[in-house]
mmCIF file of C-alpha atoms and ligand atoms in Angstrom:
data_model
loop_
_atom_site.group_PDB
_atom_site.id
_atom_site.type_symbol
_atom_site.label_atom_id
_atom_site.label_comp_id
_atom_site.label_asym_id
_atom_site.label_seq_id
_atom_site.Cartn_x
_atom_site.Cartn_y
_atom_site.Cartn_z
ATOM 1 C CA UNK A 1303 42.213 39.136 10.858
ATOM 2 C CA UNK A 1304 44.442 40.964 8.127
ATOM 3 C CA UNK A 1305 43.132 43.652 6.460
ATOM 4 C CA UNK A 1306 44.293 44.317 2.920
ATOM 5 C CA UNK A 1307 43.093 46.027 -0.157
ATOM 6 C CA UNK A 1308 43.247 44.690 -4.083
ATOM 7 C CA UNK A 1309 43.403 46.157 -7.282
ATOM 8 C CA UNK A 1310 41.373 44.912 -10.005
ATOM 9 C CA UNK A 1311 41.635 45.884 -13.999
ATOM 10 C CA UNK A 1312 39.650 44.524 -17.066
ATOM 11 C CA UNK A 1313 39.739 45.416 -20.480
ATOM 12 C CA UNK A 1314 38.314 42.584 -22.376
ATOM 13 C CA UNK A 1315 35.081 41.186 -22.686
ATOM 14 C CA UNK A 1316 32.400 43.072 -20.821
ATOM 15 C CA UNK A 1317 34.798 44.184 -17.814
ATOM 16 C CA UNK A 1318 32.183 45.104 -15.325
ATOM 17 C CA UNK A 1319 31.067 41.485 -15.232
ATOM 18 C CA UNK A 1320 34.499 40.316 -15.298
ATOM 19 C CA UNK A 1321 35.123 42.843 -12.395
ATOM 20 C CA UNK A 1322 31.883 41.729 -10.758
ATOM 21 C CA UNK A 1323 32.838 38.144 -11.301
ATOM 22 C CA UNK A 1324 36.304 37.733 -9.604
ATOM 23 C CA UNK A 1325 34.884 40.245 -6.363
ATOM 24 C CA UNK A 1326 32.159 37.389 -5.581
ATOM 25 C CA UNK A 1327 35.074 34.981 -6.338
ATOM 26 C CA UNK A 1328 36.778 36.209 -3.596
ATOM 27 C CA UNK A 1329 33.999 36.085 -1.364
ATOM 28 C CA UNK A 1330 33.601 32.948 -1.820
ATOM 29 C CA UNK A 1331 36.999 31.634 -0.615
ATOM 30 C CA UNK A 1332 37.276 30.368 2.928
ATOM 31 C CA UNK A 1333 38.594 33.078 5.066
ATOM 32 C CA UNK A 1334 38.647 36.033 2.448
ATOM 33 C CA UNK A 1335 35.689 38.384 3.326
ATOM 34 C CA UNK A 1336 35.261 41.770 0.770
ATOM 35 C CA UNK A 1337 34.610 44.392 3.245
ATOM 36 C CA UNK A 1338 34.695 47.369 1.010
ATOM 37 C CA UNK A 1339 34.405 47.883 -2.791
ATOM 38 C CA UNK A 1340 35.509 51.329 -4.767
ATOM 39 C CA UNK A 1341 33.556 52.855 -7.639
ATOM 40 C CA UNK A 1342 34.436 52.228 -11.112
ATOM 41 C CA UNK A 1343 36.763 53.616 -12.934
ATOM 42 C CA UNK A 1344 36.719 54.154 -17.126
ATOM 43 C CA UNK A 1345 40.557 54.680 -17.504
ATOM 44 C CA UNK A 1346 42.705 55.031 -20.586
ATOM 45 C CA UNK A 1347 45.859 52.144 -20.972
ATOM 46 C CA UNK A 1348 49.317 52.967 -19.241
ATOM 47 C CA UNK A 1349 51.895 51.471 -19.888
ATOM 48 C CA UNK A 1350 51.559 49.584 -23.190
ATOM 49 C CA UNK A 1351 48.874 52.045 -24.521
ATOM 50 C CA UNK A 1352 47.750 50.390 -27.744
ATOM 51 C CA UNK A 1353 45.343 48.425 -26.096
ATOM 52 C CA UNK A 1354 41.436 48.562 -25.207
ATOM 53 C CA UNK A 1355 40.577 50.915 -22.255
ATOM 54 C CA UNK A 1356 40.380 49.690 -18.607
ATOM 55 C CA UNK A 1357 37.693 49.373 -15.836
ATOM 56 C CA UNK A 1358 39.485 49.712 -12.653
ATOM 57 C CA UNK A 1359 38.528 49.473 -8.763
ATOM 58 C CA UNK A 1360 39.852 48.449 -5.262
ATOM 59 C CA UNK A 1361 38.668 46.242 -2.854
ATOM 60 C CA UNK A 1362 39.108 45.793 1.077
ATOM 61 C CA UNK A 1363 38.930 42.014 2.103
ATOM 62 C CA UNK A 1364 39.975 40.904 5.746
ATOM 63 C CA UNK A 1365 41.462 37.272 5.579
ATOM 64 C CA UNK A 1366 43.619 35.016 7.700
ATOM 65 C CA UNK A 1367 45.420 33.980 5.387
ATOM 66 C CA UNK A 1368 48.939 34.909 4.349
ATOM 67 C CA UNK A 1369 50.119 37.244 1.428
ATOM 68 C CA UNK A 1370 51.177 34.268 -0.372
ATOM 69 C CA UNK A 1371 48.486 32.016 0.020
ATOM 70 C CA UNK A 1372 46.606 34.939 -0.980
ATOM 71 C CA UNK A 1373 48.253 35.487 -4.372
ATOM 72 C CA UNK A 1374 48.007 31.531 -4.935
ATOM 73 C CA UNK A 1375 43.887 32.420 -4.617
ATOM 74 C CA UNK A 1376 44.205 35.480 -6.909
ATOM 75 C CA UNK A 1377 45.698 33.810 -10.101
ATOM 76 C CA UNK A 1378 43.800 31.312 -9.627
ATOM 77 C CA UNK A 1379 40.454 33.488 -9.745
ATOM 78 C CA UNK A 1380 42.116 35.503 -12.637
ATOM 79 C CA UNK A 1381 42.521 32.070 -14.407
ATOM 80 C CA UNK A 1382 39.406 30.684 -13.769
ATOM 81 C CA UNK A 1383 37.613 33.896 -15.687
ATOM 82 C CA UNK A 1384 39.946 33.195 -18.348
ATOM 83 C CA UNK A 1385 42.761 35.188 -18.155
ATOM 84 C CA UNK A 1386 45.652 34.050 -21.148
ATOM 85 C CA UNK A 1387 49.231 35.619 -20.410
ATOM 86 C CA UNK A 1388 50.222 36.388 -23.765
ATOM 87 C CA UNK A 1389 52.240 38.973 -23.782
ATOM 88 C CA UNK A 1390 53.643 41.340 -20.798
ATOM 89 C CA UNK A 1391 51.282 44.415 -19.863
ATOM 90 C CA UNK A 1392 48.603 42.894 -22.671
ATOM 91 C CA UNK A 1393 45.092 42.926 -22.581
ATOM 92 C CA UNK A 1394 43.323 40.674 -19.938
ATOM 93 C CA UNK A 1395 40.131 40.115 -19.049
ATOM 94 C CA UNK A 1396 41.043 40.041 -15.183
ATOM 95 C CA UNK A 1397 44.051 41.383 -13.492
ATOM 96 C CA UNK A 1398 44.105 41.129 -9.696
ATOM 97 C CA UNK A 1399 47.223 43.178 -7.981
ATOM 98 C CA UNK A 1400 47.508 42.890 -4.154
ATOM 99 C CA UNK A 1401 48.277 46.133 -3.119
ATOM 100 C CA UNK A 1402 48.827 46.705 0.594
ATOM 101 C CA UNK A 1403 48.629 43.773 3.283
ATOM 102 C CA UNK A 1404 48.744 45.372 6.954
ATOM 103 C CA UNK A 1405 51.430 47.080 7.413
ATOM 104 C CA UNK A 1406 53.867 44.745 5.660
ATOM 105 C CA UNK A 1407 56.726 45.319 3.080
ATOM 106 C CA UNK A 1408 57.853 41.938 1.574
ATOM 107 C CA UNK A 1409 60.053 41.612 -1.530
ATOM 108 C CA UNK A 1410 60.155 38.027 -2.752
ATOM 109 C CA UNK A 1411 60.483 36.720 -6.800
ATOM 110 C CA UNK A 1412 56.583 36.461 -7.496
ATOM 111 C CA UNK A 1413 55.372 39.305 -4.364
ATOM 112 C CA UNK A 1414 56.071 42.590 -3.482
ATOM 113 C CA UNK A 1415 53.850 44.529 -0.929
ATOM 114 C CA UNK A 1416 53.497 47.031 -1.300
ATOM 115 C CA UNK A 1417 52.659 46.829 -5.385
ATOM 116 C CA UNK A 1418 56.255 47.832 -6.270
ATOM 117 C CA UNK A 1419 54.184 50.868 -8.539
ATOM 118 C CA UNK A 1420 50.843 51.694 -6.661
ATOM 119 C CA UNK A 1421 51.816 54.836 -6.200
ATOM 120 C CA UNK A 1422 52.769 56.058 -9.917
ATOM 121 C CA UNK A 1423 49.499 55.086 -11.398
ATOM 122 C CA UNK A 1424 46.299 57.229 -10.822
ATOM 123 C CA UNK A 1425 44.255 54.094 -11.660
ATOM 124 C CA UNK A 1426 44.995 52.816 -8.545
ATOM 125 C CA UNK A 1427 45.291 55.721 -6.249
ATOM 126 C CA UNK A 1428 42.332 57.324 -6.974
ATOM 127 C CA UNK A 1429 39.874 53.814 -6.504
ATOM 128 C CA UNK A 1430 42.167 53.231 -3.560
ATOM 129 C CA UNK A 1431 41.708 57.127 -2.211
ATOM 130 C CA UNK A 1432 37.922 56.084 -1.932
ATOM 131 C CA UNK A 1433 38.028 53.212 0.317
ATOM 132 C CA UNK A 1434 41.598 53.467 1.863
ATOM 133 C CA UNK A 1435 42.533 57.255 2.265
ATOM 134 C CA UNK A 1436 43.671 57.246 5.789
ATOM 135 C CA UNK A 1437 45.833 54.338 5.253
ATOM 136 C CA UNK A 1438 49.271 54.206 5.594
ATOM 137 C CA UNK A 1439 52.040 53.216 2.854
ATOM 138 C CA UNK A 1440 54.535 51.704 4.784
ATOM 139 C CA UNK A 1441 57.460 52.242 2.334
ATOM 140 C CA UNK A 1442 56.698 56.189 2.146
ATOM 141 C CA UNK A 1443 54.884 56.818 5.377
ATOM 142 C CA UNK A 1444 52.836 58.661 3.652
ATOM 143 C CA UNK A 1445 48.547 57.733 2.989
ATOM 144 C CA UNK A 1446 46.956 57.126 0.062
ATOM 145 C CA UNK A 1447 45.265 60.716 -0.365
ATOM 146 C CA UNK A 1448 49.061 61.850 0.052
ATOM 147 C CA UNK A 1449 50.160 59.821 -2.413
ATOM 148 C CA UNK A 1450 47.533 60.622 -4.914
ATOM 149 C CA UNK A 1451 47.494 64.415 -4.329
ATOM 150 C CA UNK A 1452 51.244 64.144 -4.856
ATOM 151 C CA UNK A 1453 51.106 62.312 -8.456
ATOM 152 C CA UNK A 1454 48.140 64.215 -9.493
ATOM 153 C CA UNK A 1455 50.720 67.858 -8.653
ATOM 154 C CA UNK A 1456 53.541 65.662 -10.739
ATOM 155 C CA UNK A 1457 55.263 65.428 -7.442
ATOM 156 C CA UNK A 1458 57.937 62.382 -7.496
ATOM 157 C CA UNK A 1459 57.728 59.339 -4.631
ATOM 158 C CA UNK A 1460 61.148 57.257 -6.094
HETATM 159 C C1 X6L B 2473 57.248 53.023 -18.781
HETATM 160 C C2 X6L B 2473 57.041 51.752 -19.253
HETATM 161 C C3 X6L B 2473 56.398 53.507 -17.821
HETATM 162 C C4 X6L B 2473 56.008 50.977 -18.767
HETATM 163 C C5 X6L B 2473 55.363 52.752 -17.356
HETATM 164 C C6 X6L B 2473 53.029 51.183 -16.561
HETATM 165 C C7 X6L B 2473 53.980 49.303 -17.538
HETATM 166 C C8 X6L B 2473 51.996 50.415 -16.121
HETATM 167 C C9 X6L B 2473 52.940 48.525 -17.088
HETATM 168 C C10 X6L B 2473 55.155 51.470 -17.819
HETATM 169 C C11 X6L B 2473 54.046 50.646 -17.300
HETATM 170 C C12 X6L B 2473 51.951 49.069 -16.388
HETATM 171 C C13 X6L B 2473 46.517 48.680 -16.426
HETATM 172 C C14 X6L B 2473 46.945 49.650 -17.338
HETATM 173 C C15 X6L B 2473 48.294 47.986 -17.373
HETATM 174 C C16 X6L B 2473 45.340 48.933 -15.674
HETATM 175 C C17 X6L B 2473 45.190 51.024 -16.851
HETATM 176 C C18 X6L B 2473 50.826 48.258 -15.870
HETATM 177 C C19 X6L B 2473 50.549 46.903 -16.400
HETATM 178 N N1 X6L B 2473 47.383 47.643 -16.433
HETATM 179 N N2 X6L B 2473 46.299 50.806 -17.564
HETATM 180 N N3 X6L B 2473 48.077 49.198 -17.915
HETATM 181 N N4 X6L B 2473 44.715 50.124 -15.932
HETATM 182 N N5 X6L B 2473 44.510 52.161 -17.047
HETATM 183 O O1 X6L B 2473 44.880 48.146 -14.842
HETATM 184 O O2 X6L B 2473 50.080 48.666 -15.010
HETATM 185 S S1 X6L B 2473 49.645 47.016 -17.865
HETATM 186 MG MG1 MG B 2474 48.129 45.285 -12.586
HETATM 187 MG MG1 MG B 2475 48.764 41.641 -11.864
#
Protein backbone atom coordinates (compact mmCIF):
# COMPACT_ATOMS: atom_id res chain seq x y z
CA UNK A 1 0.00 0.00 0.00
CA UNK A 2 0.97 3.76 -0.83
CA UNK A 3 0.73 6.11 1.65
CA UNK A 4 -0.07 9.68 0.68
CA UNK A 5 -1.54 12.75 2.19
CA UNK A 6 -4.29 15.38 0.53
CA UNK A 7 -5.09 18.79 0.88
CA UNK A 8 -8.53 19.88 1.07
CA UNK A 9 -9.97 23.74 0.88
CA UNK A 10 -13.64 25.07 0.89
CA UNK A 11 -14.92 28.36 0.87
CA UNK A 12 -18.41 28.15 -0.31
CA UNK A 13 -21.41 26.85 1.03
CA UNK A 14 -21.07 25.51 4.54
CA UNK A 15 -17.31 24.22 4.05
CA UNK A 16 -17.13 21.90 6.96
CA UNK A 17 -19.80 19.74 5.35
CA UNK A 18 -18.30 20.15 2.08
CA UNK A 19 -14.94 19.16 3.80
CA UNK A 20 -16.74 16.38 5.66
CA UNK A 21 -18.41 15.32 2.48
CA UNK A 22 -15.52 14.65 -0.03
CA UNK A 23 -13.29 12.82 3.22
CA UNK A 24 -16.19 10.03 3.40
CA UNK A 25 -16.07 10.26 -0.45
CA UNK A 26 -12.84 9.06 -0.41
CA UNK A 27 -13.48 6.40 1.88
CA UNK A 28 -15.71 5.12 -0.01
CA UNK A 29 -13.63 4.40 -3.15
CA UNK A 30 -12.25 0.92 -3.62
CA UNK A 31 -8.77 0.84 -2.40
CA UNK A 32 -8.50 4.47 -0.89
CA UNK A 33 -8.61 4.10 2.97
CA UNK A 34 -8.38 7.77 5.14
CA UNK A 35 -6.01 6.84 7.78
CA UNK A 36 -5.51 10.17 9.35
CA UNK A 37 -7.45 13.50 9.28
CA UNK A 38 -5.90 17.12 10.47
CA UNK A 39 -7.84 19.73 12.44
CA UNK A 40 -9.49 22.53 10.81
CA UNK A 41 -8.22 25.35 9.76
CA UNK A 42 -10.20 29.07 9.47
CA UNK A 43 -7.67 30.68 6.99
CA UNK A 44 -7.76 33.98 5.17
CA UNK A 45 -7.56 33.73 0.89
CA UNK A 46 -3.97 33.64 -0.78
CA UNK A 47 -3.51 34.13 -3.75
CA UNK A 48 -6.54 35.84 -5.32
CA UNK A 49 -7.60 37.43 -1.94
CA UNK A 50 -10.96 38.98 -2.77
CA UNK A 51 -12.70 36.00 -2.08
CA UNK A 52 -14.63 34.28 0.98
CA UNK A 53 -12.29 32.76 3.67
CA UNK A 54 -11.14 29.09 3.58
CA UNK A 55 -11.54 25.91 5.77
CA UNK A 56 -8.50 23.93 5.22
CA UNK A 57 -7.15 20.33 6.39
CA UNK A 58 -5.00 17.29 5.32
CA UNK A 59 -5.68 13.89 5.09
CA UNK A 60 -3.54 10.53 5.11
CA UNK A 61 -5.19 7.78 2.87
CA UNK A 62 -3.19 4.50 1.97
CA UNK A 63 -4.34 3.25 -1.57
CA UNK A 64 -3.08 0.97 -4.30
CA UNK A 65 -3.75 2.86 -6.68
CA UNK A 66 -1.55 5.12 -8.77
CA UNK A 67 -1.08 9.01 -8.53
CA UNK A 68 -3.02 9.32 -11.59
CA UNK A 69 -5.77 7.16 -11.09
CA UNK A 70 -5.88 8.92 -7.93
CA UNK A 71 -6.35 12.44 -9.31
CA UNK A 72 -9.00 10.89 -11.88
CA UNK A 73 -10.96 9.95 -8.26
CA UNK A 74 -10.29 13.44 -6.81
CA UNK A 75 -11.98 15.67 -9.53
CA UNK A 76 -14.32 13.53 -9.76
CA UNK A 77 -15.31 13.80 -5.90
CA UNK A 78 -14.68 17.63 -6.22
CA UNK A 79 -17.28 17.52 -9.11
CA UNK A 80 -19.68 15.47 -7.69
CA UNK A 81 -20.08 18.15 -4.55
CA UNK A 82 -20.41 20.64 -7.14
CA UNK A 83 -17.41 22.22 -7.80
CA UNK A 84 -17.81 24.91 -11.15
CA UNK A 85 -14.26 26.04 -12.56
CA UNK A 86 -15.01 29.46 -13.31
CA UNK A 87 -12.30 31.30 -13.03
CA UNK A 88 -8.49 30.37 -11.97
CA UNK A 89 -7.79 30.47 -8.04
CA UNK A 90 -11.85 31.32 -7.59
CA UNK A 91 -14.02 30.32 -5.02
CA UNK A 92 -14.97 26.54 -4.82
CA UNK A 93 -16.84 24.67 -2.74
CA UNK A 94 -14.22 21.68 -2.82
CA UNK A 95 -10.65 21.75 -3.81
CA UNK A 96 -8.72 18.50 -3.40
CA UNK A 97 -4.68 18.93 -3.99
CA UNK A 98 -2.61 15.70 -3.76
CA UNK A 99 0.23 16.65 -1.97
CA UNK A 100 2.89 14.00 -1.38
CA UNK A 101 2.59 10.28 -2.76
CA UNK A 102 5.52 8.06 -1.17
CA UNK A 103 8.42 9.25 -1.89
CA UNK A 104 7.74 10.21 -5.50
CA UNK A 105 8.49 13.40 -7.61
CA UNK A 106 6.53 13.28 -10.94
CA UNK A 107 6.08 16.28 -13.26
CA UNK A 108 3.50 15.56 -15.94
CA UNK A 109 0.81 18.35 -17.72
CA UNK A 110 -2.18 17.75 -15.19
CA UNK A 111 0.30 16.23 -11.89
CA UNK A 112 3.04 17.31 -10.04
CA UNK A 113 4.07 15.55 -6.72
CA UNK A 114 5.03 16.99 -4.84
CA UNK A 115 2.19 20.05 -5.04
CA UNK A 116 4.56 22.24 -7.11
CA UNK A 117 3.71 25.06 -3.95
CA UNK A 118 3.05 23.01 -0.67
CA UNK A 119 5.65 24.44 0.81
CA UNK A 120 4.94 28.37 0.33
CA UNK A 121 1.53 28.24 1.80
CA UNK A 122 0.98 27.95 5.65
CA UNK A 123 -2.50 26.55 4.88
CA UNK A 124 -1.07 23.54 4.00
CA UNK A 125 1.96 23.15 6.11
CA UNK A 126 0.58 23.74 9.21
CA UNK A 127 -2.68 20.96 8.70
CA UNK A 128 0.04 18.86 7.14
CA UNK A 129 2.63 19.53 10.31
CA UNK A 130 -0.21 17.77 12.39
CA UNK A 131 -0.53 14.52 10.75
CA UNK A 132 2.72 14.33 8.60
CA UNK A 133 5.63 16.12 10.53
CA UNK A 134 8.24 13.50 10.28
CA UNK A 135 7.71 13.10 6.68
CA UNK A 136 10.01 13.68 4.16
CA UNK A 137 9.76 16.21 1.05
CA UNK A 138 11.54 14.54 -1.46
CA UNK A 139 12.39 17.62 -3.61
CA UNK A 140 13.99 19.51 -0.44
CA UNK A 141 14.92 16.66 1.82
CA UNK A 142 13.71 18.44 4.26
CA UNK A 143 10.11 17.37 6.62
CA UNK A 144 7.19 19.07 6.89
CA UNK A 145 7.87 20.73 10.45
CA UNK A 146 11.14 21.97 8.54
CA UNK A 147 9.39 23.31 5.98
CA UNK A 148 6.82 25.06 8.00
CA UNK A 149 9.21 26.44 10.67
CA UNK A 150 11.16 27.75 7.70
CA UNK A 151 8.13 29.79 5.98
CA UNK A 152 6.74 30.78 9.23
CA UNK A 153 10.85 32.58 9.95
CA UNK A 154 10.31 33.99 6.09
CA UNK A 155 13.04 31.61 5.23
CA UNK A 156 13.03 30.87 1.24
CA UNK A 157 12.75 26.95 -0.18
CA UNK A 158 12.99 28.06 -4.29
C1 LIG B 1 1.35 35.42 -6.39
C2 LIG B 1 0.26 35.13 -7.18
C3 LIG B 1 1.60 34.64 -5.30
C4 LIG B 1 -0.56 34.07 -6.87
C5 LIG B 1 0.77 33.60 -4.98
C6 LIG B 1 -1.16 31.54 -4.22
C7 LIG B 1 -2.12 31.68 -6.33
C8 LIG B 1 -2.01 30.52 -3.91
C9 LIG B 1 -2.97 30.64 -6.02
C10 LIG B 1 -0.32 33.30 -5.77
C11 LIG B 1 -1.21 32.16 -5.43
C12 LIG B 1 -2.92 30.07 -4.83
C13 LIG B 1 -6.62 28.44 -1.17
C14 LIG B 1 -6.30 29.79 -0.98
C15 LIG B 1 -6.38 29.36 -3.08
C16 LIG B 1 -6.82 27.63 -0.03
C17 LIG B 1 -6.39 29.59 1.29
C18 LIG B 1 -3.81 28.93 -4.48
C19 LIG B 1 -5.02 28.63 -5.27
N1 LIG B 1 -6.65 28.17 -2.49
N2 LIG B 1 -6.19 30.37 0.23
N3 LIG B 1 -6.14 30.35 -2.19
N4 LIG B 1 -6.70 28.26 1.18
N5 LIG B 1 -6.30 30.13 2.51
O1 LIG B 1 -7.11 26.42 -0.09
O2 LIG B 1 -3.60 28.22 -3.52
S1 LIG B 1 -6.32 29.66 -4.78
MG1 LIG C 1 -5.41 24.03 -3.99
MG1 LIG D 1 -6.64 21.81 -6.78
Amino acid sequence: MAVAYLGLGSNLGNRRENLESAIRRLGEQVEINVTKRSSLYDTEPYGKTDQPDFMNMCVEIETRISPLDLLESVLSIEHELGRVRKEVWGPRTIDIDILLYEDLELSLDDLSIPHTQMHKRAFVLDPLSEIAGDAVHPGFNKTIETLRKELEAGETNL
